[in-house]
mmCIF file of C-alpha atoms and ligand atoms in Angstrom:
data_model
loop_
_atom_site.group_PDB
_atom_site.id
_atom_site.type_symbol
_atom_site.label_atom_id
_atom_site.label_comp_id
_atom_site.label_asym_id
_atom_site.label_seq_id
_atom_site.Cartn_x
_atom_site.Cartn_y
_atom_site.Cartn_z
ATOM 1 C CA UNK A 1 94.050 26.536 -224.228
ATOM 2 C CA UNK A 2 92.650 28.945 -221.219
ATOM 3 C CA UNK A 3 91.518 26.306 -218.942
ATOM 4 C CA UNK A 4 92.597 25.500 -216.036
ATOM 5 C CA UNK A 5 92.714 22.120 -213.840
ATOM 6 C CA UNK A 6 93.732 22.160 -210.173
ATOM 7 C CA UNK A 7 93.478 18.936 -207.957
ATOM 8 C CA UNK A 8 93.365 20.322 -204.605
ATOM 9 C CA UNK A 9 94.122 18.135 -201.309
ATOM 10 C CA UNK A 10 91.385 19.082 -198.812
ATOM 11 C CA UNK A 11 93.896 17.394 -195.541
ATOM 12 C CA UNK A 12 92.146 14.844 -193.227
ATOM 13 C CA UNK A 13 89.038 16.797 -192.481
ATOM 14 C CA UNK A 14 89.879 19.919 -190.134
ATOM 15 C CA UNK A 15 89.247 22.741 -192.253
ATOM 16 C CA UNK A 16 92.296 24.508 -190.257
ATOM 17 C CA UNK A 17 94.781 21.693 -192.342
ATOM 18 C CA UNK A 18 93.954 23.182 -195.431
ATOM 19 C CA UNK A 19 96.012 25.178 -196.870
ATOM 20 C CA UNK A 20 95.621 29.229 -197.715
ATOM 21 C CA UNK A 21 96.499 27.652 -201.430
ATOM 22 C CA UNK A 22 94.115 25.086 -201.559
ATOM 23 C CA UNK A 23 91.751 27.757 -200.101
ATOM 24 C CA UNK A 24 92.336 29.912 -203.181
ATOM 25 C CA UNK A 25 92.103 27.329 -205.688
ATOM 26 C CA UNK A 26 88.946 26.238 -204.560
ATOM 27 C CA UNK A 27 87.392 29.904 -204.403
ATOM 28 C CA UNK A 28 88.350 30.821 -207.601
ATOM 29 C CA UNK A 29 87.060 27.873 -208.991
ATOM 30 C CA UNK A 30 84.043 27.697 -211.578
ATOM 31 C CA UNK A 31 83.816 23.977 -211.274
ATOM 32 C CA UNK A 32 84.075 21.584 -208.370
ATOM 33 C CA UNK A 33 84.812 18.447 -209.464
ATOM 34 C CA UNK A 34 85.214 15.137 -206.957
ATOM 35 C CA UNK A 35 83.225 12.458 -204.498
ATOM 36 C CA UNK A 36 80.247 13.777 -202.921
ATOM 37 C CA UNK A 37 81.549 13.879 -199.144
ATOM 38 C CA UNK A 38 84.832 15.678 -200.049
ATOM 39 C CA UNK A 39 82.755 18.354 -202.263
ATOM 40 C CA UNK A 40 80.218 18.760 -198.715
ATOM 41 C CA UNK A 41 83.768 19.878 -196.908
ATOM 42 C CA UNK A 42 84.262 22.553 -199.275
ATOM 43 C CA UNK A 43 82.196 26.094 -198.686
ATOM 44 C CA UNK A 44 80.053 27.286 -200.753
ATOM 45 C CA UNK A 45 80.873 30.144 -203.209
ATOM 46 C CA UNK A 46 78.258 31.741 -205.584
ATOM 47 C CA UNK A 47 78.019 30.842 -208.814
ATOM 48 C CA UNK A 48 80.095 27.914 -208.417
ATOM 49 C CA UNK A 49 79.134 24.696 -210.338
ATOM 50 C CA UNK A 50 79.375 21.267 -208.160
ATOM 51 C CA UNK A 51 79.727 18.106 -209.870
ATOM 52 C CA UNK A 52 79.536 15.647 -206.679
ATOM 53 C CA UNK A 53 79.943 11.910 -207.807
ATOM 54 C CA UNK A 54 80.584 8.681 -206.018
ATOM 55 C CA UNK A 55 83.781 6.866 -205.691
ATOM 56 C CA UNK A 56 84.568 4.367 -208.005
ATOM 57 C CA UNK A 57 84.841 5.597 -211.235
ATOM 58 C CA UNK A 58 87.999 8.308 -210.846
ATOM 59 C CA UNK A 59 89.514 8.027 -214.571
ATOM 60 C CA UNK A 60 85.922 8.963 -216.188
ATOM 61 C CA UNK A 61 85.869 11.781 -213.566
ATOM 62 C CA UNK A 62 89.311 12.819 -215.007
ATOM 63 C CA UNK A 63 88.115 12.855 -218.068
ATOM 64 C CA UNK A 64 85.324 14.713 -217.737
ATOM 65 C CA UNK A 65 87.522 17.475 -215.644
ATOM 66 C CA UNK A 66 89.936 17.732 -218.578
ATOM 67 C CA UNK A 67 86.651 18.364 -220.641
ATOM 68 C CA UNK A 68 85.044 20.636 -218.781
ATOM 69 C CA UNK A 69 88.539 22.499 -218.592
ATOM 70 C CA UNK A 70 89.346 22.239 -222.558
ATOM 71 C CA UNK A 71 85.710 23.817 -222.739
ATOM 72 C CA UNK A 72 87.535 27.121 -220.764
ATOM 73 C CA UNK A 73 86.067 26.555 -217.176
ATOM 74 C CA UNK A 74 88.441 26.898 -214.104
ATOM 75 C CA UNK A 75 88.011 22.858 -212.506
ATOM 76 C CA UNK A 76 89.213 22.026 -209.206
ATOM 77 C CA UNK A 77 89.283 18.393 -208.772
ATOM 78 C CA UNK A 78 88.811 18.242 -204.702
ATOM 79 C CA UNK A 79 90.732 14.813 -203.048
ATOM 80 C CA UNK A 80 90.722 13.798 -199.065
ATOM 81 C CA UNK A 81 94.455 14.297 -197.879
ATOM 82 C CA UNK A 82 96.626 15.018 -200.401
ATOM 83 C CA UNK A 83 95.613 14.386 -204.425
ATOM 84 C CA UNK A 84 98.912 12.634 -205.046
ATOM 85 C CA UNK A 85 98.665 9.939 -202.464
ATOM 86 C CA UNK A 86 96.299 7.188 -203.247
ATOM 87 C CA UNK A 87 93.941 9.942 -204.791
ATOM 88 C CA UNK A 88 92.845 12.013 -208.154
ATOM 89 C CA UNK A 89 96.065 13.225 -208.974
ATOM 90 C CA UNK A 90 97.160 10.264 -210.634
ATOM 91 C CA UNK A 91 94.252 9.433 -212.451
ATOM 92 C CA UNK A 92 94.091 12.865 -214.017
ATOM 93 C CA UNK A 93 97.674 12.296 -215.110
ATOM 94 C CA UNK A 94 96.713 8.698 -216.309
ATOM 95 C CA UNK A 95 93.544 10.498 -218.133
ATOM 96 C CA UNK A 96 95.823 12.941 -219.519
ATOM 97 C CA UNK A 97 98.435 10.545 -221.029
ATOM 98 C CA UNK A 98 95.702 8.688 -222.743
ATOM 99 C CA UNK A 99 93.191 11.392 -223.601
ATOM 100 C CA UNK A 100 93.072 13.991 -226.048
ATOM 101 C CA UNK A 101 96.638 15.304 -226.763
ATOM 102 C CA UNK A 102 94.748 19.275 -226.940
ATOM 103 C CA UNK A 103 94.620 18.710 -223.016
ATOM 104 C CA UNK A 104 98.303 18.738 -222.676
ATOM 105 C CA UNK A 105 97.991 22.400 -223.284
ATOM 106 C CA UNK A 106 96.237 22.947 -220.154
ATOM 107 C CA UNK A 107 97.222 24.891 -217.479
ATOM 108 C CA UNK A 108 97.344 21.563 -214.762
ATOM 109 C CA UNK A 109 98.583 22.127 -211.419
ATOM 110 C CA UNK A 110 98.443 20.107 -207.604
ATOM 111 C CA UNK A 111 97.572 22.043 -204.836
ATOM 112 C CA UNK A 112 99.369 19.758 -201.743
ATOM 113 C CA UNK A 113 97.379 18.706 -198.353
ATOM 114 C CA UNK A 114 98.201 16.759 -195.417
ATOM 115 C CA UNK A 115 97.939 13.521 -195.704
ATOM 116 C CA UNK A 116 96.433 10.957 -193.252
ATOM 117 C CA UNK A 117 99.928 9.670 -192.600
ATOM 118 C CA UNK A 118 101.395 12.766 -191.786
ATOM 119 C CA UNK A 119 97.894 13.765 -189.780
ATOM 120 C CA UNK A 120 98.057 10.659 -187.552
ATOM 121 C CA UNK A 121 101.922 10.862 -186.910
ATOM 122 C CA UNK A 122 101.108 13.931 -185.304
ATOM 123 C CA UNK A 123 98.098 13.136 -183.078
ATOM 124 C CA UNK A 124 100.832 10.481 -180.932
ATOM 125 C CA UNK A 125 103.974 11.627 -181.527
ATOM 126 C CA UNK A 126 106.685 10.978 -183.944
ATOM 127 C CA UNK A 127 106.167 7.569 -185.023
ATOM 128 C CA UNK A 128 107.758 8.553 -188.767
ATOM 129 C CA UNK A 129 110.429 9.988 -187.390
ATOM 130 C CA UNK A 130 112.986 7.421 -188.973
ATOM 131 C CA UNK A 131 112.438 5.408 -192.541
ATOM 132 C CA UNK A 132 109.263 4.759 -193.589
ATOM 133 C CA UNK A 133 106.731 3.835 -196.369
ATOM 134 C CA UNK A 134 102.871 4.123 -197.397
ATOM 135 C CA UNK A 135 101.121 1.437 -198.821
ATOM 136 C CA UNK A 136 97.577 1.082 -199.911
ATOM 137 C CA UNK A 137 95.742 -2.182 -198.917
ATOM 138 C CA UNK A 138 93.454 -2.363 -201.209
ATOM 139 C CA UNK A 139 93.439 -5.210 -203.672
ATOM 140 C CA UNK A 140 91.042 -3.341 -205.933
ATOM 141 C CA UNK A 141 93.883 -2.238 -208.488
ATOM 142 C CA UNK A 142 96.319 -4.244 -207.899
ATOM 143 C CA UNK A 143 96.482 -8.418 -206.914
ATOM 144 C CA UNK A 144 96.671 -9.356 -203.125
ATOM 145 C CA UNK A 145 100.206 -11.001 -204.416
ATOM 146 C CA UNK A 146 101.787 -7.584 -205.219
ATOM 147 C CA UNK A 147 100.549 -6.118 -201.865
ATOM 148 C CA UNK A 148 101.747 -9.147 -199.588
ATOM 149 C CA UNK A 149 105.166 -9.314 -201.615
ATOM 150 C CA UNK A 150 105.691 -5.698 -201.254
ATOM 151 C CA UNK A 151 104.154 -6.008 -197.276
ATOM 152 C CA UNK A 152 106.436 -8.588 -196.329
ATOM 153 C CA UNK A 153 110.014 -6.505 -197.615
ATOM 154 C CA UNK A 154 108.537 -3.510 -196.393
ATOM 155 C CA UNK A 155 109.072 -5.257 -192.982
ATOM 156 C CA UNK A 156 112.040 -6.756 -193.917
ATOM 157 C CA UNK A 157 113.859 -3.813 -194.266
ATOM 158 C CA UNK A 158 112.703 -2.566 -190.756
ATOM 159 C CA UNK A 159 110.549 0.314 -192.072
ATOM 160 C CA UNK A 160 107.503 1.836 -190.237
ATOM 161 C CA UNK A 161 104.581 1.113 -192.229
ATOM 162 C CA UNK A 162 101.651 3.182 -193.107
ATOM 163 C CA UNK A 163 98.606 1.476 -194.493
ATOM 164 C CA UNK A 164 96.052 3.226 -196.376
ATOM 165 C CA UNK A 165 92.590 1.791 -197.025
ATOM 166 C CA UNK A 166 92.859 -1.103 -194.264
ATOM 167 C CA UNK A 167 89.456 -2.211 -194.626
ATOM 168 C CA UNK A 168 86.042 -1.980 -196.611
ATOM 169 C CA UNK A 169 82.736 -3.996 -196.475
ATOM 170 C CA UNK A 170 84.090 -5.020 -199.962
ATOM 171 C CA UNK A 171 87.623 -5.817 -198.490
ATOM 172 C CA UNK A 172 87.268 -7.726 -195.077
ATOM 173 C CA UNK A 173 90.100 -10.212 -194.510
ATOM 174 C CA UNK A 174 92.763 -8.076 -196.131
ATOM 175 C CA UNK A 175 93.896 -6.595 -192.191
ATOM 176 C CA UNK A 176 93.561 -9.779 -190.720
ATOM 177 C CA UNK A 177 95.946 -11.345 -193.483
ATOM 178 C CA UNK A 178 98.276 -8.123 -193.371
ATOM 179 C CA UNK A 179 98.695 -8.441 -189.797
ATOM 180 C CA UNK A 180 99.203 -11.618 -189.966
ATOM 181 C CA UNK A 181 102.846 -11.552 -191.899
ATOM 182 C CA UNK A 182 103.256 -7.989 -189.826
ATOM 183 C CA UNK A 183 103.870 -11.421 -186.609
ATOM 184 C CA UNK A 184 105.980 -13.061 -188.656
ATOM 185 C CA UNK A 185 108.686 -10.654 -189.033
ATOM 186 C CA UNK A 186 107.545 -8.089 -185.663
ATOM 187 C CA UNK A 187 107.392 -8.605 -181.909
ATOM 188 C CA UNK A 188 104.072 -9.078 -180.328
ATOM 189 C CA UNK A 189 104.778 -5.815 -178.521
ATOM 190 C CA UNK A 190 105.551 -3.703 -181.328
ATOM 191 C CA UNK A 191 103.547 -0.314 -181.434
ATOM 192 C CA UNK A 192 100.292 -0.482 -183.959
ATOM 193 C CA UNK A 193 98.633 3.090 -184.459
ATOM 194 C CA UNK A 194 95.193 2.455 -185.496
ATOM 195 C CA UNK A 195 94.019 6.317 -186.470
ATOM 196 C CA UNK A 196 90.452 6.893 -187.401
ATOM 197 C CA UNK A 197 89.026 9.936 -188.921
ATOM 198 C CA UNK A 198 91.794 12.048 -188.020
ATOM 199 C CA UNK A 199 90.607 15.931 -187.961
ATOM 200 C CA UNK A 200 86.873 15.113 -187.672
ATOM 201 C CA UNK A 201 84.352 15.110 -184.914
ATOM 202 C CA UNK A 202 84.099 11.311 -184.834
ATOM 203 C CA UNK A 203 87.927 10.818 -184.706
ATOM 204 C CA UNK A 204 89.215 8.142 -182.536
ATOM 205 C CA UNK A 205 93.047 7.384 -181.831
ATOM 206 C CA UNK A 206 94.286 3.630 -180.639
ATOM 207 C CA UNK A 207 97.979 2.861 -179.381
ATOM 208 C CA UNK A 208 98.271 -1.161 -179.189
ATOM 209 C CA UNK A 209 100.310 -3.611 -179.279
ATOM 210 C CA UNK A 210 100.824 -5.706 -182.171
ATOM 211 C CA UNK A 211 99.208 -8.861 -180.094
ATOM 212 C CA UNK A 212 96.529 -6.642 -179.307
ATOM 213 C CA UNK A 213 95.131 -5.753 -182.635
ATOM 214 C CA UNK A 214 91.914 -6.588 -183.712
ATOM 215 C CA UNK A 215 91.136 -6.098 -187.525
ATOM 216 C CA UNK A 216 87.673 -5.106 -186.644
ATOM 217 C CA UNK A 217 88.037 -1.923 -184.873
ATOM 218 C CA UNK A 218 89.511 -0.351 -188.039
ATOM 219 C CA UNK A 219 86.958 0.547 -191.174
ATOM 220 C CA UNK A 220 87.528 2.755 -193.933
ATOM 221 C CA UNK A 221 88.757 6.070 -192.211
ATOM 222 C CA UNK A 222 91.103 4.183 -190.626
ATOM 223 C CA UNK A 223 94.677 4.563 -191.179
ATOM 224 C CA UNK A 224 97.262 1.858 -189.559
ATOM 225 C CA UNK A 225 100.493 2.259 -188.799
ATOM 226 C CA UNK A 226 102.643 -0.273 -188.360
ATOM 227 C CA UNK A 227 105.958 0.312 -186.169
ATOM 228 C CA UNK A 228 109.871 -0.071 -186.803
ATOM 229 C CA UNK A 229 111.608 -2.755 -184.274
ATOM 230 C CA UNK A 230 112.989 0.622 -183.045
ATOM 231 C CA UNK A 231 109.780 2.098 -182.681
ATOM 232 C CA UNK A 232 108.778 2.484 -178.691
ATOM 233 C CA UNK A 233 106.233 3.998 -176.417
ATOM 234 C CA UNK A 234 106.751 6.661 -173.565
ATOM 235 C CA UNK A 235 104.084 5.981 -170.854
ATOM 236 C CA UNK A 236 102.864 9.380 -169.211
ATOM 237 C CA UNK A 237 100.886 7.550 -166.713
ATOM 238 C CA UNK A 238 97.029 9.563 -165.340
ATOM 239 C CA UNK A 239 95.261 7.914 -168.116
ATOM 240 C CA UNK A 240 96.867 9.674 -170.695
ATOM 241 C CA UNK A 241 97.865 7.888 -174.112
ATOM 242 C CA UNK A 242 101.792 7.108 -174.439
ATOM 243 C CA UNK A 243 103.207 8.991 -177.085
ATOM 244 C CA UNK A 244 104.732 6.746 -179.934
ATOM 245 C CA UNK A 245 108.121 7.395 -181.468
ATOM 246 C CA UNK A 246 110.712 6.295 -183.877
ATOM 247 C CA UNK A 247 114.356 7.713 -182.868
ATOM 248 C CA UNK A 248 116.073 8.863 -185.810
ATOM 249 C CA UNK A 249 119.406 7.617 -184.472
ATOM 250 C CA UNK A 250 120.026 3.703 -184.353
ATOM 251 C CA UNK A 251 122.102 4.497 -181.313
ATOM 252 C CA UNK A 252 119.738 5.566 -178.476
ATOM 253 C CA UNK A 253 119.857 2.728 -175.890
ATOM 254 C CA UNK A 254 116.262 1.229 -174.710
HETATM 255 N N1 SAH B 1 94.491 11.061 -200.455
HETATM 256 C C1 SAH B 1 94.202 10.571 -199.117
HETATM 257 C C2 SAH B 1 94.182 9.065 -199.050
HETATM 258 C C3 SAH B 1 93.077 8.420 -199.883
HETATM 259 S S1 SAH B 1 92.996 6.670 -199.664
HETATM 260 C C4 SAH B 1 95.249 11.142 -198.150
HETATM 261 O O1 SAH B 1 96.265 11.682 -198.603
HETATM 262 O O2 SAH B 1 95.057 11.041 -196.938
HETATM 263 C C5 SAH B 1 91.748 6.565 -198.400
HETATM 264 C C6 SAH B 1 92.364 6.093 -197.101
HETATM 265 O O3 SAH B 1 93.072 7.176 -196.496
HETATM 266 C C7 SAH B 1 91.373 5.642 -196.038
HETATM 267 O O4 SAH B 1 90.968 4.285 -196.237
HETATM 268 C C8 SAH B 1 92.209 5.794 -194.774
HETATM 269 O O5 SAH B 1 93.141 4.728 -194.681
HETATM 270 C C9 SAH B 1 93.017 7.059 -195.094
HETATM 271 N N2 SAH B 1 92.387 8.285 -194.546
HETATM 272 C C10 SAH B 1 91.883 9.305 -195.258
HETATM 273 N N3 SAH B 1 91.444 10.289 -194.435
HETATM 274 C C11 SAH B 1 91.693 9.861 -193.170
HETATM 275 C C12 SAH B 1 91.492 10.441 -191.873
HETATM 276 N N4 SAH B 1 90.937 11.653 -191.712
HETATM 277 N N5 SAH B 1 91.870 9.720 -190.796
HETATM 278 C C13 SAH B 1 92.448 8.507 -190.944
HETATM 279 N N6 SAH B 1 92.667 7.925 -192.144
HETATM 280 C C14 SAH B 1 92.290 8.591 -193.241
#
């Protein structure tokens, strides 16, 4: 088959995060495939086809990337962040393992981007500097059991915590309950990194502690993340936000 499929991470939203790769994959594209806001970020190149769509149905946009791809066209699929985390990577794989076995002929590849993680991290610090884990809060795919269960060792084995998808109109109480067992097994000064819109115009950064947090003030460009017990704060004093950092070392005294 001469198609070609790319899913290409498009990074948090600053067009200087993505990557001279992704740049090419995109350009050389004849098809843009993905959800209307992340197809806006991407500039426009002549002759290009753009098939924007909204954001719940990704397997039948899979699909009809593999199709448009086993017809000969050059797709990029276009994600927020990187495809493989919590994005359209997966569900072209999961549309490929089910679909047509012709499309596993294709020439399929994953352009990398920066995920929000990694994005916010950076904005205060090091905060990922020793183990840590991602998680996605939404109950959408999987039950609210699964997520709390896998919440609650998450903490248990002291990692820092990164939540994706904290909060939608659809999803209100999930934060609240999350940060809820995050008491249980944390101390009410333990730093919470509440990072919205990271590499946009509208971004806004919060360092609290965990006492502190209200679910509210996060929404669905939010990303939390949840500190180690060895994770600490260095105040700069003048206004200016503390950084946030895990030590990599267990053996740095407080
Ligand atoms: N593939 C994306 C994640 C998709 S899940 C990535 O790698 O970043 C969507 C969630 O990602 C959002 O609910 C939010 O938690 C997080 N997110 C995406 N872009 C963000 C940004 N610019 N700033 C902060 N969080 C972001």
């Amino acid at each position: 088959m001469t198609g070609r499929l790319t899913i290409v991470g498009l990074g948090p939203g600053d067009p200087r995060w993505l990557t001279p790769a992704a740049s090419e994959a995109l350009a050389s594209a004849t098809d843009l495939v993905g959800y209307a806001p992340y197809i806006a970020r991407v500039p426009e190149t002549p002759g290009q086809r753009r098939h924007a769509s909204d954001n719940r149905v990704e397997l039948d946009r899979a699909r009809f990337a593999l199709e448009l791809a086993a017809k000969g066209h050059r797709v990029a699929v276009v994600s927020g962040g990187d495809p493989g985390v919590f994005a359209m990577a997966a569900a072209v794989f999961e549309a490929l393992e089910g679909g047509d076995a012709a499309w596993r002929g294709l020439d399929i590849r994953v352009e990398p981007g920066i995920t929000a993680m990694l994005a916010a991290a950076a904005r205060v610090g090091a905060p990922l500097g020793g183990d840590f884990c991602a998680m996605s809060l939404s109950d959408n795919l999987k039950s609210w059991e699964v997520v709390e269960a896998r919440l609650r060792a998450a903490l248990h084995a002291d990692f820092v915590v990164a939540l994706y998808n904290p909060i939608s109109h659809a999803r209100p109480w999930q934060l609240g309950a999350a940060l809820s067992i995050v008491a249980e097994a944390r101390t009410p000064d333990t730093p919470i990194i509440l990072a919205r819109a990271v590499g946009r115009p509208d971004e806004r950064i919060a360092i609290l502690p965990l006492s502190e947090v209200e679910p509210s003030s996060a929404d669905m460009s939010t990303i939390v993340i949840i500190g180690a017990s060895t994770t600490r704060r260095i105040e700069r004093g003048d206004g200016e936000a503390p950084f946030v950092y895990t030590p990599r070392s267990y053996r740095v005294s407080p």
